[in-house]
Amino acid sequence: MSDSQRVLVVEDEANIRDLIRTALRFHGFDTCLARTGAEALREARGRRPDLVLLDVMLPDIDGFEVCRRLRAGGDQVPVIFLTARDTPSDTVTGLTLGGDDYVTKPFSIDALVARVRAVLRRTGAAAPPEPDTVLRVADLELDEARWTVRRAGADIELSPTEFKLLAYLMRNAGRVLTRSQILENVWGWDHHGNAQVLETYISYLRRKLDPLGPPLIHTRRGVGYSLRP
Ligand code: CA
């Protein structure tokens, strides 16, 4: 669990609200509270919670409407409904309005916390990942997402094939790659066996990389190539 994920607890009944808050804090969550639908919408905007526990029966607008307005405003925060009305139609309403799960009152507080964790895990996995798309070897940097290459801070222009070849060598930095391995992975099966094209592209890369620093692409005679400092 990353530190202090924030849960917005929307519940008009003070004793249930306090019980949930105490339990969530005990389990390491940060909490914020709302007693009405209007407060919930304000808190969701202002506090940017990681998850909303949303009671359906609220004094002003109901929890389903709160969720609908959140979604209409583009807020995709995971929502777990707290509902005493465990009828199938309510459940369907809640989930089609963009809720992620629901818990029926009366609930065990441990089960509720487990559900919070499960939804955060599930929705966290679905959130857009931010992988480190930058490969680095010595002073060479290749950004696979932005299609940029820099060495010692200088931009290097590469053709798409040169880029794919360099990316493959960098992903396997330090390893000796056979010619057929490289051909298969960069050119695909069509070029299998055509070692000439590989040598040509290796020479293109060296011509662009070597003026900026010590050679990085090394030939292993009779085998293939490796990229290393
Ligand atoms: Ca209520």
PDB file of C-alpha atoms and ligand atoms in Angstrom:
ATOM      1  CA  MET A   1       0.000   0.000   0.000  1.00  0.00           C
ATOM      2  CA  SER A   2       1.439   3.337  -0.996  1.00  0.00           C
ATOM      3  CA  ASP A   3       1.476   5.730   1.918  1.00  0.00           C
ATOM      4  CA  SER A   4      -1.723   7.449   2.956  1.00  0.00           C
ATOM      5  CA  GLN A   5      -4.254   6.894   0.258  1.00  0.00           C
ATOM      6  CA  ARG A   6      -7.175   9.184   0.984  1.00  0.00           C
ATOM      7  CA  VAL A   7     -10.717   7.936   1.360  1.00  0.00           C
ATOM      8  CA  LEU A   8     -13.679  10.291   1.337  1.00  0.00           C
ATOM      9  CA  VAL A   9     -16.358   8.938   3.680  1.00  0.00           C
ATOM     10  CA  VAL A  10     -19.837  10.223   2.809  1.00  0.00           C
ATOM     11  CA  GLU A  11     -22.316   9.281   5.489  1.00  0.00           C
ATOM     12  CA  ASP A  12     -24.930  11.322   7.340  1.00  0.00           C
ATOM     13  CA  GLU A  13     -25.103   9.012  10.366  1.00  0.00           C
ATOM     14  CA  ALA A  14     -22.411  10.209  12.751  1.00  0.00           C
ATOM     15  CA  ASN A  15     -21.787   6.897  14.507  1.00  0.00           C
ATOM     16  CA  ILE A  16     -21.256   4.982  11.258  1.00  0.00           C
ATOM     17  CA  ARG A  17     -19.113   7.790   9.854  1.00  0.00           C
ATOM     18  CA  ASP A  18     -16.882   7.774  12.942  1.00  0.00           C
ATOM     19  CA  LEU A  19     -16.641   4.006  12.972  1.00  0.00           C
ATOM     20  CA  ILE A  20     -15.501   3.943   9.344  1.00  0.00           C
ATOM     21  CA  ARG A  21     -13.075   6.797   9.828  1.00  0.00           C
ATOM     22  CA  THR A  22     -11.504   5.180  12.883  1.00  0.00           C
ATOM     23  CA  ALA A  23     -11.109   1.871  11.091  1.00  0.00           C
ATOM     24  CA  LEU A  24      -9.636   3.429   7.961  1.00  0.00           C
ATOM     25  CA  ARG A  25      -7.172   5.481   9.977  1.00  0.00           C
ATOM     26  CA  PHE A  26      -6.196   2.423  11.935  1.00  0.00           C
ATOM     27  CA  HIS A  27      -5.414   0.727   8.630  1.00  0.00           C
ATOM     28  CA  GLY A  28      -3.245   3.618   7.498  1.00  0.00           C
ATOM     29  CA  PHE A  29      -5.642   5.526   5.266  1.00  0.00           C
ATOM     30  CA  ASP A  30      -6.047   9.249   5.271  1.00  0.00           C
ATOM     31  CA  THR A  31      -9.715  10.244   5.508  1.00  0.00           C
ATOM     32  CA  CYS A  32     -11.972  13.158   4.782  1.00  0.00           C
ATOM     33  CA  LEU A  33     -15.646  13.328   5.626  1.00  0.00           C
ATOM     34  CA  ALA A  34     -18.922  14.548   4.207  1.00  0.00           C
ATOM     35  CA  ARG A  35     -22.440  14.411   5.653  1.00  0.00           C
ATOM     36  CA  THR A  36     -24.442  15.369   2.593  1.00  0.00           C
ATOM     37  CA  GLY A  37     -24.304  14.934  -1.147  1.00  0.00           C
ATOM     38  CA  ALA A  38     -23.398  18.569  -1.641  1.00  0.00           C
ATOM     39  CA  GLU A  39     -20.531  18.266   0.839  1.00  0.00           C
ATOM     40  CA  ALA A  40     -19.406  15.093  -0.887  1.00  0.00           C
ATOM     41  CA  LEU A  41     -19.136  16.819  -4.251  1.00  0.00           C
ATOM     42  CA  ARG A  42     -17.245  19.718  -2.676  1.00  0.00           C
ATOM     43  CA  GLU A  43     -14.817  17.427  -0.838  1.00  0.00           C
ATOM     44  CA  ALA A  44     -14.278  15.246  -3.907  1.00  0.00           C
ATOM     45  CA  ARG A  45     -13.285  18.298  -5.902  1.00  0.00           C
ATOM     46  CA  GLY A  46     -11.216  19.913  -3.178  1.00  0.00           C
ATOM     47  CA  ARG A  47      -9.457  16.939  -1.615  1.00  0.00           C
ATOM     48  CA  ARG A  48      -9.005  14.639  -4.616  1.00  0.00           C
ATOM     49  CA  PRO A  49      -9.597  11.400  -2.675  1.00  0.00           C
ATOM     50  CA  ASP A  50      -8.305   8.071  -4.018  1.00  0.00           C
ATOM     51  CA  LEU A  51     -11.657   6.450  -3.258  1.00  0.00           C
ATOM     52  CA  VAL A  52     -15.141   7.485  -2.115  1.00  0.00           C
ATOM     53  CA  LEU A  53     -17.260   5.478   0.317  1.00  0.00           C
ATOM     54  CA  LEU A  54     -20.668   6.784  -0.599  1.00  0.00           C
ATOM     55  CA  ASP A  55     -23.796   6.200   1.439  1.00  0.00           C
ATOM     56  CA  VAL A  56     -26.833   5.964  -0.800  1.00  0.00           C
ATOM     57  CA  MET A  57     -29.334   7.486   1.643  1.00  0.00           C
ATOM     58  CA  LEU A  58     -28.273  11.074   2.254  1.00  0.00           C
ATOM     59  CA  PRO A  59     -30.355  14.030   3.449  1.00  0.00           C
ATOM     60  CA  ASP A  60     -30.132  16.004   0.209  1.00  0.00           C
ATOM     61  CA  ILE A  61     -29.276  14.246  -3.054  1.00  0.00           C
ATOM     62  CA  ASP A  62     -28.775  10.502  -2.872  1.00  0.00           C
ATOM     63  CA  GLY A  63     -25.480   8.702  -3.329  1.00  0.00           C
ATOM     64  CA  PHE A  64     -26.309   7.528  -6.838  1.00  0.00           C
ATOM     65  CA  GLU A  65     -26.878  11.118  -7.890  1.00  0.00           C
ATOM     66  CA  VAL A  66     -23.601  12.178  -6.256  1.00  0.00           C
ATOM     67  CA  CYS A  67     -21.815   9.502  -8.273  1.00  0.00           C
ATOM     68  CA  ARG A  68     -23.592  10.498 -11.466  1.00  0.00           C
ATOM     69  CA  ARG A  69     -22.522  14.128 -10.988  1.00  0.00           C
ATOM     70  CA  LEU A  70     -18.938  13.117 -10.256  1.00  0.00           C
ATOM     71  CA  ARG A  71     -18.788  11.108 -13.465  1.00  0.00           C
ATOM     72  CA  ALA A  72     -20.540  13.829 -15.431  1.00  0.00           C
ATOM     73  CA  GLY A  73     -17.819  16.187 -14.245  1.00  0.00           C
ATOM     74  CA  GLY A  74     -15.142  13.797 -15.482  1.00  0.00           C
ATOM     75  CA  ASP A  75     -14.146  12.486 -12.047  1.00  0.00           C
ATOM     76  CA  GLN A  76     -13.298   8.787 -12.312  1.00  0.00           C
ATOM     77  CA  VAL A  77     -12.496   8.320  -8.599  1.00  0.00           C
ATOM     78  CA  PRO A  78     -13.435   4.776  -7.524  1.00  0.00           C
ATOM     79  CA  VAL A  79     -16.756   4.704  -5.645  1.00  0.00           C
ATOM     80  CA  ILE A  80     -18.069   2.093  -3.225  1.00  0.00           C
ATOM     81  CA  PHE A  81     -21.707   2.563  -2.339  1.00  0.00           C
ATOM     82  CA  LEU A  82     -22.935   1.913   1.182  1.00  0.00           C
ATOM     83  CA  THR A  83     -26.485   0.814   0.868  1.00  0.00           C
ATOM     84  CA  ALA A  84     -29.095  -0.560   3.209  1.00  0.00           C
ATOM     85  CA  ARG A  85     -31.389  -1.191   0.311  1.00  0.00           C
ATOM     86  CA  ASP A  86     -30.006  -4.425  -0.976  1.00  0.00           C
ATOM     87  CA  THR A  87     -32.333  -4.890  -3.894  1.00  0.00           C
ATOM     88  CA  PRO A  88     -30.959  -5.989  -7.231  1.00  0.00           C
ATOM     89  CA  SER A  89     -32.296  -2.913  -8.987  1.00  0.00           C
ATOM     90  CA  ASP A  90     -30.427  -0.607  -6.601  1.00  0.00           C
ATOM     91  CA  THR A  91     -27.240  -2.501  -7.113  1.00  0.00           C
ATOM     92  CA  VAL A  92     -27.601  -2.345 -10.860  1.00  0.00           C
ATOM     93  CA  THR A  93     -28.437   1.355 -10.683  1.00  0.00           C
ATOM     94  CA  GLY A  94     -25.351   2.022  -8.602  1.00  0.00           C
ATOM     95  CA  LEU A  95     -22.982   0.098 -10.790  1.00  0.00           C
ATOM     96  CA  THR A  96     -24.336   1.442 -14.060  1.00  0.00           C
ATOM     97  CA  LEU A  97     -23.953   4.954 -12.695  1.00  0.00           C
ATOM     98  CA  GLY A  98     -20.248   4.314 -12.445  1.00  0.00           C
ATOM     99  CA  GLY A  99     -19.852   2.838  -8.981  1.00  0.00           C
ATOM    100  CA  ASP A 100     -17.107   0.259  -8.573  1.00  0.00           C
ATOM    101  CA  ASP A 101     -18.615  -1.835  -5.808  1.00  0.00           C
ATOM    102  CA  TYR A 102     -21.211  -1.701  -3.078  1.00  0.00           C
ATOM    103  CA  VAL A 103     -21.414  -2.813   0.539  1.00  0.00           C
ATOM    104  CA  THR A 104     -24.703  -3.581   2.210  1.00  0.00           C
ATOM    105  CA  LYS A 105     -25.475  -2.319   5.689  1.00  0.00           C
ATOM    106  CA  PRO A 106     -25.021  -3.619   8.254  1.00  0.00           C
ATOM    107  CA  PHE A 107     -21.477  -4.468   7.249  1.00  0.00           C
ATOM    108  CA  SER A 108     -18.497  -5.748   9.149  1.00  0.00           C
ATOM    109  CA  ILE A 109     -15.853  -3.051   9.305  1.00  0.00           C
ATOM    110  CA  ASP A 110     -13.120  -5.531   8.380  1.00  0.00           C
ATOM    111  CA  ALA A 111     -15.041  -6.542   5.284  1.00  0.00           C
ATOM    112  CA  LEU A 112     -15.455  -2.897   4.370  1.00  0.00           C
ATOM    113  CA  VAL A 113     -11.733  -2.199   4.696  1.00  0.00           C
ATOM    114  CA  ALA A 114     -10.990  -5.316   2.636  1.00  0.00           C
ATOM    115  CA  ARG A 115     -13.347  -4.044  -0.059  1.00  0.00           C
ATOM    116  CA  VAL A 116     -11.644  -0.649  -0.052  1.00  0.00           C
ATOM    117  CA  ARG A 117      -8.270  -2.299  -0.546  1.00  0.00           C
ATOM    118  CA  ALA A 118      -9.596  -4.563  -3.294  1.00  0.00           C
ATOM    119  CA  VAL A 119     -11.139  -1.704  -5.254  1.00  0.00           C
ATOM    120  CA  LEU A 120      -8.022   0.435  -4.904  1.00  0.00           C
ATOM    121  CA  ARG A 121      -5.917  -2.460  -6.111  1.00  0.00           C
ATOM    122  CA  ARG A 122      -8.222  -3.144  -9.041  1.00  0.00           C
ATOM    123  CA  THR A 123      -8.657   0.433 -10.148  1.00  0.00           C
ATOM    124  CA  GLY A 124      -5.021   1.262  -9.477  1.00  0.00           C
ATOM    125  CA  ALA A 125      -4.034  -1.463 -11.906  1.00  0.00           C
ATOM    126  CA  ALA A 126      -6.430  -0.056 -14.477  1.00  0.00           C
ATOM    127  CA  ALA A 127      -5.162   3.488 -14.137  1.00  0.00           C
ATOM    128  CA  PRO A 128      -2.823   4.629 -16.875  1.00  0.00           C
ATOM    129  CA  PRO A 129       0.591   3.276 -15.974  1.00  0.00           C
ATOM    130  CA  GLU A 130       3.554   5.567 -16.004  1.00  0.00           C
ATOM    131  CA  PRO A 131       6.351   3.230 -16.963  1.00  0.00           C
ATOM    132  CA  ASP A 132       9.850   4.539 -17.246  1.00  0.00           C
ATOM    133  CA  THR A 133      10.125   4.473 -21.008  1.00  0.00           C
ATOM    134  CA  VAL A 134      13.671   5.791 -21.041  1.00  0.00           C
ATOM    135  CA  LEU A 135      16.488   3.345 -21.679  1.00  0.00           C
ATOM    136  CA  ARG A 136      19.902   4.468 -20.462  1.00  0.00           C
ATOM    137  CA  VAL A 137      23.350   3.086 -21.122  1.00  0.00           C
ATOM    138  CA  ALA A 138      26.267   5.264 -20.045  1.00  0.00           C
ATOM    139  CA  ASP A 139      25.561   8.725 -21.486  1.00  0.00           C
ATOM    140  CA  LEU A 140      23.112   7.384 -24.059  1.00  0.00           C
ATOM    141  CA  GLU A 141      19.373   7.878 -23.502  1.00  0.00           C
ATOM    142  CA  LEU A 142      16.568   6.530 -25.625  1.00  0.00           C
ATOM    143  CA  ASP A 143      12.963   7.422 -24.871  1.00  0.00           C
ATOM    144  CA  GLU A 144      10.690   4.782 -26.359  1.00  0.00           C
ATOM    145  CA  ALA A 145       7.533   6.816 -25.758  1.00  0.00           C
ATOM    146  CA  ARG A 146       8.809  10.046 -27.292  1.00  0.00           C
ATOM    147  CA  TRP A 147      11.025   8.475 -29.942  1.00  0.00           C
ATOM    148  CA  THR A 148      13.995  10.578 -28.949  1.00  0.00           C
ATOM    149  CA  VAL A 149      17.645   9.678 -28.542  1.00  0.00           C
ATOM    150  CA  ARG A 150      20.295  11.748 -26.815  1.00  0.00           C
ATOM    151  CA  ARG A 151      23.925  11.164 -26.125  1.00  0.00           C
ATOM    152  CA  ALA A 152      25.839  13.362 -23.706  1.00  0.00           C
ATOM    153  CA  GLY A 153      22.895  15.733 -23.920  1.00  0.00           C
ATOM    154  CA  ALA A 154      22.978  16.028 -27.729  1.00  0.00           C
ATOM    155  CA  ASP A 155      19.915  15.017 -29.748  1.00  0.00           C
ATOM    156  CA  ILE A 156      20.469  12.300 -32.327  1.00  0.00           C
ATOM    157  CA  GLU A 157      18.204  11.878 -35.339  1.00  0.00           C
ATOM    158  CA  LEU A 158      17.504   8.239 -36.152  1.00  0.00           C
ATOM    159  CA  SER A 159      15.413   6.563 -38.816  1.00  0.00           C
ATOM    160  CA  PRO A 160      12.661   4.253 -37.505  1.00  0.00           C
ATOM    161  CA  THR A 161      14.766   1.162 -38.227  1.00  0.00           C
ATOM    162  CA  GLU A 162      17.860   2.639 -36.587  1.00  0.00           C
ATOM    163  CA  PHE A 163      15.716   3.534 -33.598  1.00  0.00           C
ATOM    164  CA  LYS A 164      14.276   0.039 -33.263  1.00  0.00           C
ATOM    165  CA  LEU A 165      17.715  -1.507 -33.588  1.00  0.00           C
ATOM    166  CA  LEU A 166      19.247   0.778 -30.977  1.00  0.00           C
ATOM    167  CA  ALA A 167      16.316   0.214 -28.602  1.00  0.00           C
ATOM    168  CA  TYR A 168      16.753  -3.536 -28.900  1.00  0.00           C
ATOM    169  CA  LEU A 169      20.488  -3.311 -28.250  1.00  0.00           C
ATOM    170  CA  MET A 170      19.907  -1.017 -25.248  1.00  0.00           C
ATOM    171  CA  ARG A 171      17.234  -3.252 -23.755  1.00  0.00           C
ATOM    172  CA  ASN A 172      19.792  -6.034 -23.855  1.00  0.00           C
ATOM    173  CA  ALA A 173      22.771  -3.917 -22.887  1.00  0.00           C
ATOM    174  CA  GLY A 174      25.805  -5.922 -21.837  1.00  0.00           C
ATOM    175  CA  ARG A 175      24.626  -9.089 -23.570  1.00  0.00           C
ATOM    176  CA  VAL A 176      26.098 -10.441 -26.767  1.00  0.00           C
ATOM    177  CA  LEU A 177      23.268 -10.747 -29.267  1.00  0.00           C
ATOM    178  CA  THR A 178      23.574 -13.034 -32.247  1.00  0.00           C
ATOM    179  CA  ARG A 179      22.905 -11.694 -35.723  1.00  0.00           C
ATOM    180  CA  SER A 180      19.820 -13.867 -36.098  1.00  0.00           C
ATOM    181  CA  GLN A 181      18.482 -12.739 -32.697  1.00  0.00           C
ATOM    182  CA  ILE A 182      18.787  -9.122 -33.738  1.00  0.00           C
ATOM    183  CA  LEU A 183      17.320  -9.700 -37.181  1.00  0.00           C
ATOM    184  CA  GLU A 184      14.369 -11.591 -35.789  1.00  0.00           C
ATOM    185  CA  ASN A 185      13.618  -9.003 -33.138  1.00  0.00           C
ATOM    186  CA  VAL A 186      14.162  -5.853 -35.156  1.00  0.00           C
ATOM    187  CA  TRP A 187      13.258  -6.838 -38.705  1.00  0.00           C
ATOM    188  CA  GLY A 188      11.050  -9.843 -38.097  1.00  0.00           C
ATOM    189  CA  TRP A 189      11.190 -13.187 -39.849  1.00  0.00           C
ATOM    190  CA  ASP A 190      11.206 -11.723 -43.342  1.00  0.00           C
ATOM    191  CA  HIS A 191      14.806 -10.664 -43.088  1.00  0.00           C
ATOM    192  CA  HIS A 192      16.028 -13.730 -41.302  1.00  0.00           C
ATOM    193  CA  GLY A 193      19.446 -14.590 -42.638  1.00  0.00           C
ATOM    194  CA  ASN A 194      20.071 -11.276 -44.353  1.00  0.00           C
ATOM    195  CA  ALA A 195      23.032 -10.238 -42.246  1.00  0.00           C
ATOM    196  CA  GLN A 196      24.091  -7.549 -44.694  1.00  0.00           C
ATOM    197  CA  VAL A 197      21.225  -5.256 -43.752  1.00  0.00           C
ATOM    198  CA  LEU A 198      22.173  -5.578 -40.101  1.00  0.00           C
ATOM    199  CA  GLU A 199      25.809  -4.651 -40.712  1.00  0.00           C
ATOM    200  CA  THR A 200      24.679  -1.655 -42.726  1.00  0.00           C
ATOM    201  CA  TYR A 201      22.446  -0.385 -39.938  1.00  0.00           C
ATOM    202  CA  ILE A 202      25.083  -1.024 -37.276  1.00  0.00           C
ATOM    203  CA  SER A 203      27.434   1.175 -39.276  1.00  0.00           C
ATOM    204  CA  TYR A 204      24.754   3.886 -39.545  1.00  0.00           C
ATOM    205  CA  LEU A 205      24.313   3.837 -35.782  1.00  0.00           C
ATOM    206  CA  ARG A 206      28.033   3.961 -35.094  1.00  0.00           C
ATOM    207  CA  ARG A 207      28.379   6.908 -37.434  1.00  0.00           C
ATOM    208  CA  LYS A 208      25.780   8.799 -35.387  1.00  0.00           C
ATOM    209  CA  LEU A 209      26.789   7.692 -31.890  1.00  0.00           C
ATOM    210  CA  ASP A 210      30.576   7.508 -32.014  1.00  0.00           C
ATOM    211  CA  PRO A 211      31.305  11.199 -32.667  1.00  0.00           C
ATOM    212  CA  LEU A 212      29.710  11.981 -29.281  1.00  0.00           C
ATOM    213  CA  GLY A 213      31.736   9.605 -27.090  1.00  0.00           C
ATOM    214  CA  PRO A 214      33.568   6.298 -26.817  1.00  0.00           C
ATOM    215  CA  PRO A 215      32.212   3.425 -28.956  1.00  0.00           C
ATOM    216  CA  LEU A 216      29.206   1.682 -27.414  1.00  0.00           C
ATOM    217  CA  ILE A 217      28.404  -0.930 -30.040  1.00  0.00           C
ATOM    218  CA  HIS A 218      30.952  -3.743 -29.975  1.00  0.00           C
ATOM    219  CA  THR A 219      31.357  -6.487 -32.553  1.00  0.00           C
ATOM    220  CA  ARG A 220      31.799 -10.048 -31.371  1.00  0.00           C
ATOM    221  CA  ARG A 221      33.342 -11.650 -34.438  1.00  0.00           C
ATOM    222  CA  GLY A 222      31.391 -14.544 -35.845  1.00  0.00           C
ATOM    223  CA  VAL A 223      28.616 -14.074 -33.310  1.00  0.00           C
ATOM    224  CA  GLY A 224      26.979 -10.684 -33.299  1.00  0.00           C
ATOM    225  CA  TYR A 225      26.978  -7.432 -31.374  1.00  0.00           C
ATOM    226  CA  SER A 226      26.684  -6.062 -27.897  1.00  0.00           C
ATOM    227  CA  LEU A 227      26.036  -2.591 -26.610  1.00  0.00           C
ATOM    228  CA  ARG A 228      27.913  -1.606 -23.477  1.00  0.00           C
ATOM    229  CA  PRO A 229      30.099   1.217 -22.149  1.00  0.00           C
TER     230      PRO A 229
HETATM  231 CA    CA B   1     -27.588   7.490   5.399  1.00  0.00          CA
END
